[in-house]
mmCIF file of C-alpha atoms in Angstrom:
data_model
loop_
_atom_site.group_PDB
_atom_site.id
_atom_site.type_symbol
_atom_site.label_atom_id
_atom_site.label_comp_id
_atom_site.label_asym_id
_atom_site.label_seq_id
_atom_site.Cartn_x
_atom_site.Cartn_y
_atom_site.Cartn_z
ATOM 1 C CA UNK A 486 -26.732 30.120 -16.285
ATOM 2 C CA UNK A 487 -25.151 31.018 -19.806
ATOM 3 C CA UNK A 488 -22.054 28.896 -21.243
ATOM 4 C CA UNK A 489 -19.914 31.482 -20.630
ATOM 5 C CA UNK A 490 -20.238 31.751 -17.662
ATOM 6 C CA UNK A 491 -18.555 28.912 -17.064
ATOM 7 C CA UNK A 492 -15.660 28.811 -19.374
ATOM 8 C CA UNK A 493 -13.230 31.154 -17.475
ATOM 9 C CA UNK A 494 -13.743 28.317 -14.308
ATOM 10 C CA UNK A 495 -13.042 25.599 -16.973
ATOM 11 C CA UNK A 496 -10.087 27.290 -17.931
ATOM 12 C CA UNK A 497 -8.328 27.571 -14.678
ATOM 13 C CA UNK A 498 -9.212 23.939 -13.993
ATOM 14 C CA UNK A 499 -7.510 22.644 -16.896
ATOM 15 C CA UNK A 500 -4.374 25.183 -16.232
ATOM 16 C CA UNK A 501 -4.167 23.152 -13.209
ATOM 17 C CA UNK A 502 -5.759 25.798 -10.304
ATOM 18 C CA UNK A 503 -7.901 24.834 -7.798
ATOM 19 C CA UNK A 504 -11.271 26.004 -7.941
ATOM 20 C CA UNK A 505 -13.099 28.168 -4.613
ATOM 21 C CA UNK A 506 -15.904 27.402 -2.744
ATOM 22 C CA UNK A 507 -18.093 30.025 -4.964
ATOM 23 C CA UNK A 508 -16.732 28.571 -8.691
ATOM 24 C CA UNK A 509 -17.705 24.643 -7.479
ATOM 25 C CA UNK A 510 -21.445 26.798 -6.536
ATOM 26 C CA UNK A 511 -21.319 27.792 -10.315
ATOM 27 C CA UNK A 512 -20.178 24.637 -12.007
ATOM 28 C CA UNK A 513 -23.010 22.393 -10.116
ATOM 29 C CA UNK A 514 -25.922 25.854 -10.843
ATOM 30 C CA UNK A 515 -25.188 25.303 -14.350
ATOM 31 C CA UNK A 516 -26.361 23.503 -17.118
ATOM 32 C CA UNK A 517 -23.676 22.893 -19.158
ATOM 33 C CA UNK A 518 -22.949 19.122 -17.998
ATOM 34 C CA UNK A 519 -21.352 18.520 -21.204
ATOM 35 C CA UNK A 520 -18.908 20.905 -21.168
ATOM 36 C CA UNK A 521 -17.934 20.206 -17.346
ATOM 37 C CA UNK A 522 -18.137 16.474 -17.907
ATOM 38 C CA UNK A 523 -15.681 17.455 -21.234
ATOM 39 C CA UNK A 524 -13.296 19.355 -18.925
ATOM 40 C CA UNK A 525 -13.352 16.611 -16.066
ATOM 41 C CA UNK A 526 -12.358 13.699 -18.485
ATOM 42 C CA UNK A 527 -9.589 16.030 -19.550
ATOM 43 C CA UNK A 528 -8.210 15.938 -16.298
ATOM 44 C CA UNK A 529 -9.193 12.826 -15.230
ATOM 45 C CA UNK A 530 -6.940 11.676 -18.833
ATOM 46 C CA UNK A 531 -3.618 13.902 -17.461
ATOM 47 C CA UNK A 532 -3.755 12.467 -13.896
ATOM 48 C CA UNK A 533 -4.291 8.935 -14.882
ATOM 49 C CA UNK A 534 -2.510 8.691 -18.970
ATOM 50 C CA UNK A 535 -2.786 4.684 -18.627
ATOM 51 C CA UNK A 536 -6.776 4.949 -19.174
ATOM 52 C CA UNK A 537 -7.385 2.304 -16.204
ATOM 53 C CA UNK A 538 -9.797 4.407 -13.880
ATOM 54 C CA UNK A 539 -11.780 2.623 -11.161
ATOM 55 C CA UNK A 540 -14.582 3.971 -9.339
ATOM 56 C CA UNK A 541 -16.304 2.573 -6.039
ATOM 57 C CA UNK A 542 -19.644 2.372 -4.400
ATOM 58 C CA UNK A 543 -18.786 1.339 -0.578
ATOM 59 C CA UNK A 544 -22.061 0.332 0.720
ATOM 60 C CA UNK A 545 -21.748 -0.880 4.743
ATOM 61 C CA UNK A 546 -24.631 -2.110 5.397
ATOM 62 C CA UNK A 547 -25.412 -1.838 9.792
ATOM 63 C CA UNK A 548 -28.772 -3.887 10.758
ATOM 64 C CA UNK A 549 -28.134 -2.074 14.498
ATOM 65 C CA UNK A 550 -27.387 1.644 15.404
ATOM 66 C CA UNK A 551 -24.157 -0.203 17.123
ATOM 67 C CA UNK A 552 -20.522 -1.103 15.239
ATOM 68 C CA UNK A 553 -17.367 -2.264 16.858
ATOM 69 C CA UNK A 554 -15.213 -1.183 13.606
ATOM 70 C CA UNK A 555 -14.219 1.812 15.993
ATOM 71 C CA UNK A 556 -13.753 4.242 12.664
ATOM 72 C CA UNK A 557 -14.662 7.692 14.129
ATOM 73 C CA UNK A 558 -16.627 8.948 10.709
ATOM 74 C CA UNK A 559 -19.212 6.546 10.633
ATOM 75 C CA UNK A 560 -22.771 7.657 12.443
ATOM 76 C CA UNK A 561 -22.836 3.875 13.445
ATOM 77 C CA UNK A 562 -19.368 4.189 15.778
ATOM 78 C CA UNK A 563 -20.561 4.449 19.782
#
């Protein structure tokens, strides 16, 4: 995957448009990480100006196949 392949996606991100199904395909096929990774702190910088960003890793750790949380996503709920 060339650079420009890329850069038209890019664009459109930054404009503010929502990317398809087949552009996400493109971004993660390509090699470019720096230039996505520029274009995603870009946005990341307009949606949250302050520069306090937090980030989680939610780690539930089940010892059985059985939870009583009753949340419906989980492939522990019965």
């Amino acid at each position: 995957m060339t650079t420009t392949d890329i850069q038209p996606i890019l664009d459109r991100v930054l404009a503010g448009e929502r990317m398809t199904a087949e552009e996400c395909t493109t971004l993660l096929e390509s090699d470019d990480i720096a230039r996505i990774g520029v274009a995603a702190d870009e946005v990341r910088r307009r949606k949250h100006s302050s520069g306090v960003v937090t980030y989680i890793i939610d780690r539930n750790v089940n010892y059985t196949n059985v939870c009583n949380v009753v949340c419906t996503f989980c492939a522990f709920y019965r």
